[in-house]
Amino acid sequence: MTDPLSRMLADKDVLLADGATGTNLFNMGLKAGEPPELWNTDAPDKILTLYRGAVEAGSDLFLTNTFGGNASRLKLHNAQARVRELNRIGAELGREVADTAERTVIVAGSVGPTGEIMEPVGTLSHALAVEMFHEQADGLKEGGADIAWLETISAPEEFRAAAEAFALADLPWCGTMSFDTAGRTMMGVSSAGMVQMVETLETPPIAFGANCGTGASDLLRTVLGFAAQGTERPIIAKGNAGIPKYVDGHIHYDGTPELMAEYAVMARDCGARIIGGCCGTMPDHLRQMRAALDERPRGERPTLDRITQALGPFSSANDGTGEDTAPARPARGGRRRRGG
């Protein structure tokens, strides 16, 4: 256990991760279509505020503002030559916050999808995907990130390419996928399929799981799917704060801090060991999640009925493991954003 996250997992039963990136930054003035990664150099004080918000709310780890920091994403803004710089500075700002905290806090270097579809369906080759993820990982490592944190992935080929890149950078990592298509990722991966894939990787993640997707209920059903495979690898749950709705021209997530506290406890009881929030999750949510995890005793593994009673209905009739699951569809175009 040479990395700090593994040591922390050995010492603590459950870790609290952070919340949304996009939601918090939009509240600070980020405009739609504006790449958040440029704020690492253009508005560093706001990024420090983002990180401190999670730490002060009780998070054991937080993700850097580098989700779209790969060459393919940054090329949309003519910033593809700044990959290493933006990732390095995003991690350096995180290191500044973590090193001044009064307890150990993990800096996790966020790595999102390339936005391209990989061969043979698309045109992105494995070699180029590895190269892009490696460039990003090198910047995060140079800036002092403790681990890489792959998130919101849909395609298994992209997950494998990132794993290879992190090994080349000699950076320990975690990885999550988004199960937002009738219990599967958009490219057809089920919860059982992810467990099987993770265990076949030459350099597997420290922990794996699900983030974003639809509502918290769906995410917990996916976590139950991971646990049903008997995996001993720590599971990650990072669900959205309720369901997104348009209110006065803006996206609003209807999950209250009380609901997210209930979600956090249920995620722990479902088998997750790293629990955080994704889109819509603010420091107020995190504070109540922290209190609930600290104060409420561990309970029995919740049933599907209990999950829906507490957190709301599922968005699909099944969990993605049956033959009647809707087929995978191509990844959506545009800039997919974690924490939006």
Short mmCIF file of C-alpha atoms in Angstrom, two decimals:
data_model
loop_
_atom_site.label_atom_id
_atom_site.label_comp_id
_atom_site.label_asym_id
_atom_site.label_seq_id
_atom_site.Cartn_x
_atom_site.Cartn_y
_atom_site.Cartn_z
CA MET A 1 0.00 0.00 0.00
CA THR A 2 2.35 2.70 -1.23
CA ASP A 3 -0.31 5.19 -2.32
CA PRO A 4 -2.21 7.37 0.19
CA LEU A 5 -5.67 6.29 -0.96
CA SER A 6 -4.97 2.62 -0.29
CA ARG A 7 -3.62 3.54 3.13
CA MET A 8 -6.71 5.59 3.89
CA LEU A 9 -8.99 2.76 2.78
CA ALA A 10 -7.10 0.43 5.11
CA ASP A 11 -7.67 2.81 8.03
CA LYS A 12 -11.28 3.86 7.40
CA ASP A 13 -14.43 1.92 6.67
CA VAL A 14 -15.95 4.51 4.32
CA LEU A 15 -14.52 7.60 2.62
CA LEU A 16 -16.45 10.69 1.60
CA ALA A 17 -15.55 12.01 -1.86
CA ASP A 18 -16.50 15.44 -3.20
CA GLY A 19 -19.54 16.76 -5.03
CA ALA A 20 -20.18 18.57 -8.31
CA THR A 21 -17.60 20.53 -10.25
CA GLY A 22 -19.77 22.11 -12.93
CA THR A 23 -22.70 23.04 -10.69
CA ASN A 24 -20.42 24.82 -8.24
CA LEU A 25 -18.48 26.62 -10.97
CA PHE A 26 -21.64 27.73 -12.77
CA ASN A 27 -22.71 29.27 -9.47
CA MET A 28 -19.40 31.16 -9.48
CA GLY A 29 -20.01 32.57 -12.95
CA LEU A 30 -18.87 29.93 -15.44
CA LYS A 31 -20.78 30.36 -18.71
CA ALA A 32 -22.35 27.57 -20.75
CA GLY A 33 -19.82 26.28 -23.27
CA GLU A 34 -16.88 27.81 -21.41
CA PRO A 35 -14.18 25.21 -20.62
CA PRO A 36 -13.77 25.05 -16.82
CA GLU A 37 -10.16 23.91 -17.17
CA LEU A 38 -9.11 27.39 -18.34
CA TRP A 39 -10.12 28.71 -14.92
CA ASN A 40 -7.11 26.87 -13.48
CA THR A 41 -4.98 29.70 -14.86
CA ASP A 42 -7.57 32.45 -15.41
CA ALA A 43 -9.46 32.23 -12.09
CA PRO A 44 -7.36 30.16 -9.68
CA ASP A 45 -9.00 31.69 -6.60
CA LYS A 46 -12.34 30.26 -7.70
CA ILE A 47 -10.82 26.80 -8.16
CA LEU A 48 -9.27 27.02 -4.69
CA THR A 49 -12.73 27.93 -3.37
CA LEU A 50 -14.19 24.88 -5.15
CA TYR A 51 -11.65 22.55 -3.59
CA ARG A 52 -11.89 24.10 -0.12
CA GLY A 53 -15.66 23.77 -0.21
CA ALA A 54 -15.36 20.00 -0.37
CA VAL A 55 -12.61 19.77 2.25
CA GLU A 56 -14.41 22.05 4.70
CA ALA A 57 -17.59 20.00 4.24
CA GLY A 58 -15.70 16.88 5.34
CA SER A 59 -14.56 15.19 2.15
CA ASP A 60 -11.66 12.77 2.42
CA LEU A 61 -10.80 13.30 -1.24
CA PHE A 62 -11.65 15.76 -3.98
CA LEU A 63 -11.30 15.78 -7.75
CA THR A 64 -9.30 18.34 -9.67
CA ASN A 65 -10.84 20.71 -12.22
CA THR A 66 -9.40 18.75 -15.14
CA PHE A 67 -12.29 16.55 -16.35
CA GLY A 68 -12.09 17.84 -19.93
CA GLY A 69 -8.34 18.38 -19.86
CA ASN A 70 -7.38 16.05 -22.71
CA ALA A 71 -6.19 17.17 -26.15
CA SER A 72 -9.39 16.15 -27.92
CA ARG A 73 -11.63 18.18 -25.60
CA LEU A 74 -9.32 21.17 -25.36
CA LYS A 75 -8.97 21.29 -29.15
CA LEU A 76 -12.60 22.48 -29.24
CA HIS A 77 -11.29 25.66 -27.60
CA ASN A 78 -7.94 25.84 -29.43
CA ALA A 79 -6.16 24.89 -26.21
CA GLN A 80 -4.84 21.45 -27.13
CA ALA A 81 -1.24 22.62 -26.63
CA ARG A 82 -2.01 23.41 -22.98
CA VAL A 83 -2.90 19.90 -21.77
CA ARG A 84 0.09 19.42 -19.50
CA GLU A 85 -0.05 22.99 -18.17
CA LEU A 86 -3.75 23.00 -17.30
CA ASN A 87 -3.61 19.59 -15.65
CA ARG A 88 -0.45 20.42 -13.74
CA ILE A 89 -1.89 23.67 -12.39
CA GLY A 90 -5.24 22.06 -11.58
CA ALA A 91 -3.36 19.52 -9.46
CA GLU A 92 -1.03 22.13 -7.92
CA LEU A 93 -4.02 24.12 -6.70
CA GLY A 94 -5.43 20.93 -5.23
CA ARG A 95 -2.14 20.16 -3.55
CA GLU A 96 -2.15 23.63 -1.97
CA VAL A 97 -5.57 22.99 -0.42
CA ALA A 98 -4.81 19.44 0.70
CA ASP A 99 -1.45 20.30 2.23
CA THR A 100 -2.94 23.08 4.36
CA ALA A 101 -5.81 20.93 5.66
CA GLU A 102 -5.63 19.72 9.25
CA ARG A 103 -6.05 16.10 8.18
CA THR A 104 -5.04 13.87 5.29
CA VAL A 105 -6.96 14.68 2.12
CA ILE A 106 -6.46 12.91 -1.21
CA VAL A 107 -6.02 14.93 -4.41
CA ALA A 108 -7.59 12.91 -7.24
CA GLY A 109 -6.75 14.03 -10.76
CA SER A 110 -10.00 14.02 -12.73
CA VAL A 111 -9.84 12.46 -16.19
CA GLY A 112 -12.97 12.38 -18.34
CA PRO A 113 -13.71 10.81 -21.72
CA THR A 114 -12.06 12.05 -24.90
CA GLY A 115 -15.41 12.76 -26.52
CA GLU A 116 -14.42 10.57 -29.48
CA ILE A 117 -15.74 7.13 -30.39
CA MET A 118 -13.05 4.46 -30.49
CA GLU A 119 -12.35 1.95 -33.22
CA PRO A 120 -13.88 -0.14 -34.73
CA VAL A 121 -17.12 1.83 -34.37
CA GLY A 122 -15.43 5.23 -34.49
CA THR A 123 -12.09 6.60 -35.63
CA LEU A 124 -10.10 7.00 -32.40
CA SER A 125 -7.35 4.39 -32.23
CA HIS A 126 -6.26 2.69 -29.05
CA ALA A 127 -2.73 4.08 -29.44
CA LEU A 128 -3.94 7.68 -29.77
CA ALA A 129 -6.31 7.34 -26.82
CA VAL A 130 -3.46 6.02 -24.67
CA GLU A 131 -1.28 8.92 -25.82
CA MET A 132 -3.93 11.51 -24.89
CA PHE A 133 -4.62 9.99 -21.47
CA HIS A 134 -0.88 9.61 -20.82
CA GLU A 135 -0.26 13.30 -21.57
CA GLN A 136 -2.99 14.28 -19.13
CA ALA A 137 -1.78 11.86 -16.45
CA ASP A 138 1.76 13.20 -16.69
CA GLY A 139 0.50 16.73 -16.06
CA LEU A 140 -1.57 15.64 -13.08
CA LYS A 141 1.33 13.72 -11.60
CA GLU A 142 3.71 16.66 -12.10
CA GLY A 143 1.24 18.89 -10.26
CA GLY A 144 1.13 16.56 -7.25
CA ALA A 145 -2.06 14.54 -7.71
CA ASP A 146 -2.07 11.50 -5.45
CA ILE A 147 -4.05 9.39 -7.92
CA ALA A 148 -5.78 9.65 -11.28
CA TRP A 149 -9.58 9.46 -11.22
CA LEU A 150 -11.19 8.30 -14.46
CA GLU A 151 -14.91 9.14 -14.60
CA THR A 152 -18.08 9.22 -16.69
CA ILE A 153 -16.74 6.62 -19.14
CA SER A 154 -19.12 4.70 -21.40
CA ALA A 155 -16.89 2.55 -23.62
CA PRO A 156 -14.81 -0.34 -22.25
CA GLU A 157 -12.15 0.36 -24.90
CA GLU A 158 -11.65 3.86 -23.53
CA PHE A 159 -11.49 2.54 -19.96
CA ARG A 160 -8.75 0.09 -20.99
CA ALA A 161 -6.79 2.78 -22.84
CA ALA A 162 -6.82 5.02 -19.79
CA ALA A 163 -5.69 2.16 -17.56
CA GLU A 164 -2.71 1.59 -19.86
CA ALA A 165 -1.89 5.31 -19.84
CA PHE A 166 -1.95 5.53 -16.04
CA ALA A 167 0.43 2.58 -15.87
CA LEU A 168 2.81 4.35 -18.26
CA ALA A 169 2.66 7.43 -16.03
CA ASP A 170 3.17 5.25 -12.94
CA LEU A 171 0.11 6.84 -11.34
CA PRO A 172 -2.31 4.78 -9.22
CA TRP A 173 -5.92 5.29 -10.21
CA CYS A 174 -9.64 4.81 -9.69
CA GLY A 175 -12.26 4.52 -12.40
CA THR A 176 -16.01 4.99 -12.75
CA MET A 177 -18.46 4.56 -15.60
CA SER A 178 -21.85 6.19 -16.13
CA PHE A 179 -24.78 3.76 -16.30
CA ASP A 180 -27.40 5.99 -17.85
CA THR A 181 -29.03 3.81 -20.53
CA ALA A 182 -31.52 1.39 -18.97
CA GLY A 183 -28.97 0.25 -16.40
CA ARG A 184 -26.04 0.13 -18.81
CA THR A 185 -23.50 2.61 -20.11
CA MET A 186 -24.31 4.19 -23.47
CA MET A 187 -21.92 1.72 -25.09
CA GLY A 188 -23.61 -1.27 -23.49
CA VAL A 189 -21.57 -2.16 -20.40
CA SER A 190 -23.55 -3.65 -17.49
CA SER A 191 -22.57 -3.59 -13.83
CA ALA A 192 -21.50 -7.24 -14.07
CA GLY A 193 -19.55 -6.48 -17.24
CA MET A 194 -17.62 -3.70 -15.56
CA VAL A 195 -16.57 -5.94 -12.67
CA GLN A 196 -15.34 -8.57 -15.11
CA MET A 197 -13.47 -5.97 -17.19
CA VAL A 198 -11.77 -4.38 -14.19
CA GLU A 199 -10.41 -7.69 -12.98
CA THR A 200 -8.86 -8.46 -16.39
CA LEU A 201 -6.82 -5.25 -16.54
CA GLU A 202 -3.06 -5.63 -16.24
CA THR A 203 -2.99 -2.62 -13.90
CA PRO A 204 -6.42 -2.56 -12.22
CA PRO A 205 -7.78 0.45 -10.33
CA ILE A 206 -7.58 0.84 -6.57
CA ALA A 207 -11.37 1.23 -6.58
CA PHE A 208 -14.06 1.28 -9.26
CA GLY A 209 -17.72 2.16 -9.54
CA ALA A 210 -20.36 4.43 -11.00
CA ASN A 211 -20.89 8.17 -11.25
CA CYS A 212 -23.42 10.56 -12.71
CA GLY A 213 -26.02 8.67 -14.78
CA THR A 214 -29.63 9.41 -13.87
CA GLY A 215 -30.91 9.59 -10.30
CA ALA A 216 -29.48 8.30 -7.04
CA SER A 217 -31.85 5.31 -7.07
CA ASP A 218 -30.46 4.03 -10.37
CA LEU A 219 -26.90 4.46 -9.19
CA LEU A 220 -27.53 2.42 -6.05
CA ARG A 221 -29.11 -0.35 -8.11
CA THR A 222 -25.87 -0.42 -10.12
CA VAL A 223 -23.82 -0.57 -6.90
CA LEU A 224 -25.89 -3.58 -5.84
CA GLY A 225 -25.03 -5.10 -9.21
CA PHE A 226 -21.31 -4.64 -8.50
CA ALA A 227 -21.63 -6.16 -5.03
CA ALA A 228 -23.57 -9.15 -6.38
CA GLN A 229 -20.47 -10.17 -8.33
CA GLY A 230 -18.61 -10.78 -5.07
CA THR A 231 -15.87 -8.29 -5.83
CA GLU A 232 -13.45 -7.48 -3.02
CA ARG A 233 -12.22 -4.31 -4.72
CA PRO A 234 -13.56 -1.10 -3.11
CA ILE A 235 -16.68 0.24 -4.83
CA ILE A 236 -17.28 3.92 -5.63
CA ALA A 237 -20.71 5.58 -5.66
CA LYS A 238 -21.00 9.18 -6.93
CA GLY A 239 -24.65 9.84 -7.67
CA ASN A 240 -26.37 12.99 -8.83
CA ALA A 241 -28.29 15.12 -6.34
CA GLY A 242 -31.72 14.15 -7.57
CA ILE A 243 -33.11 14.54 -11.08
CA PRO A 244 -32.23 17.50 -13.35
CA LYS A 245 -35.06 19.88 -14.22
CA TYR A 246 -35.15 23.15 -16.12
CA VAL A 247 -36.11 26.04 -13.85
CA ASP A 248 -36.08 29.60 -15.25
CA GLY A 249 -33.76 28.57 -18.08
CA HIS A 250 -31.24 26.77 -15.86
CA ILE A 251 -30.71 23.15 -14.89
CA HIS A 252 -31.68 22.52 -11.28
CA TYR A 253 -31.20 19.30 -9.33
CA ASP A 254 -34.01 18.57 -6.90
CA GLY A 255 -32.07 16.46 -4.40
CA THR A 256 -32.02 18.05 -0.94
CA PRO A 257 -29.16 17.69 1.54
CA GLU A 258 -31.44 15.37 3.54
CA LEU A 259 -32.02 13.15 0.51
CA MET A 260 -28.29 12.98 -0.23
CA ALA A 261 -27.60 12.05 3.40
CA GLU A 262 -30.03 9.15 3.00
CA TYR A 263 -28.37 8.21 -0.29
CA ALA A 264 -24.92 8.21 1.33
CA VAL A 265 -25.98 5.84 4.11
CA MET A 266 -27.77 3.56 1.66
CA ALA A 267 -24.75 3.57 -0.67
CA ARG A 268 -22.59 2.41 2.24
CA ASP A 269 -25.11 -0.31 3.10
CA CYS A 270 -25.21 -1.37 -0.57
CA GLY A 271 -21.47 -2.02 -0.42
CA ALA A 272 -19.78 1.22 -1.51
CA ARG A 273 -16.66 2.35 0.35
CA ILE A 274 -16.04 5.66 -1.44
CA ILE A 275 -19.18 7.78 -1.55
CA GLY A 276 -19.67 11.21 -3.02
CA GLY A 277 -21.99 13.21 -5.20
CA CYS A 278 -21.97 14.21 -8.84
CA CYS A 279 -24.15 16.76 -10.66
CA GLY A 280 -25.98 19.15 -8.36
CA THR A 281 -24.09 18.14 -5.22
CA MET A 282 -23.02 21.20 -3.21
CA PRO A 283 -21.08 21.62 0.06
CA ASP A 284 -24.36 21.68 2.01
CA HIS A 285 -25.15 18.23 0.64
CA LEU A 286 -21.67 16.99 1.54
CA ARG A 287 -21.92 18.23 5.11
CA GLN A 288 -25.08 16.25 5.72
CA MET A 289 -23.63 13.21 3.95
CA ARG A 290 -20.58 13.40 6.24
CA ALA A 291 -22.72 13.64 9.35
CA ALA A 292 -24.95 10.75 8.28
CA LEU A 293 -22.00 8.47 7.52
CA ASP A 294 -20.37 9.32 10.85
CA GLU A 295 -23.46 9.14 13.05
CA ARG A 296 -25.76 6.51 11.59
CA PRO A 297 -24.91 2.83 12.19
CA ARG A 298 -24.40 0.43 9.32
CA GLY A 299 -27.61 -1.36 8.35
CA GLU A 300 -28.70 -4.30 6.26
CA ARG A 301 -28.25 -4.20 2.50
CA PRO A 302 -31.31 -2.29 1.23
CA THR A 303 -33.86 -3.87 -1.06
CA LEU A 304 -34.86 -2.26 -4.35
CA ASP A 305 -38.21 -1.34 -2.83
CA ARG A 306 -36.54 0.42 0.07
CA ILE A 307 -34.26 2.34 -2.30
CA THR A 308 -37.18 3.66 -4.34
CA GLN A 309 -39.20 4.50 -1.24
CA ALA A 310 -36.34 6.60 0.10
CA LEU A 311 -34.85 8.10 -3.07
CA GLY A 312 -37.51 7.91 -5.79
CA PRO A 313 -38.33 5.57 -8.69
CA PHE A 314 -35.88 3.98 -11.10
CA SER A 315 -35.68 5.43 -14.59
CA SER A 316 -35.90 1.99 -16.22
CA ALA A 317 -37.65 -1.26 -15.42
CA ASN A 318 -34.50 -3.35 -15.12
CA ASP A 319 -30.90 -3.03 -14.02
CA GLY A 320 -29.24 -3.66 -17.39
CA THR A 321 -28.31 -7.27 -16.77
CA GLY A 322 -31.28 -8.90 -18.52
CA GLU A 323 -31.58 -9.80 -22.18
CA ASP A 324 -34.43 -7.32 -22.64
CA THR A 325 -32.22 -4.35 -21.91
CA ALA A 326 -32.26 -1.62 -24.55
CA PRO A 327 -29.29 -1.88 -26.94
CA ALA A 328 -26.38 0.46 -26.68
CA ARG A 329 -26.49 3.65 -28.71
CA PRO A 330 -23.64 5.83 -29.98
CA ALA A 331 -22.20 8.39 -27.59
CA ARG A 332 -23.81 11.80 -27.78
CA GLY A 333 -22.00 14.61 -29.41
CA GLY A 334 -20.95 17.75 -27.61
CA ARG A 335 -19.04 18.32 -24.41
CA ARG A 336 -20.12 15.90 -21.76
CA ARG A 337 -19.57 17.41 -18.35
CA ARG A 338 -19.28 15.83 -14.93
CA GLY A 339 -20.85 17.71 -12.10
CA GLY A 340 -22.90 19.88 -14.43
#
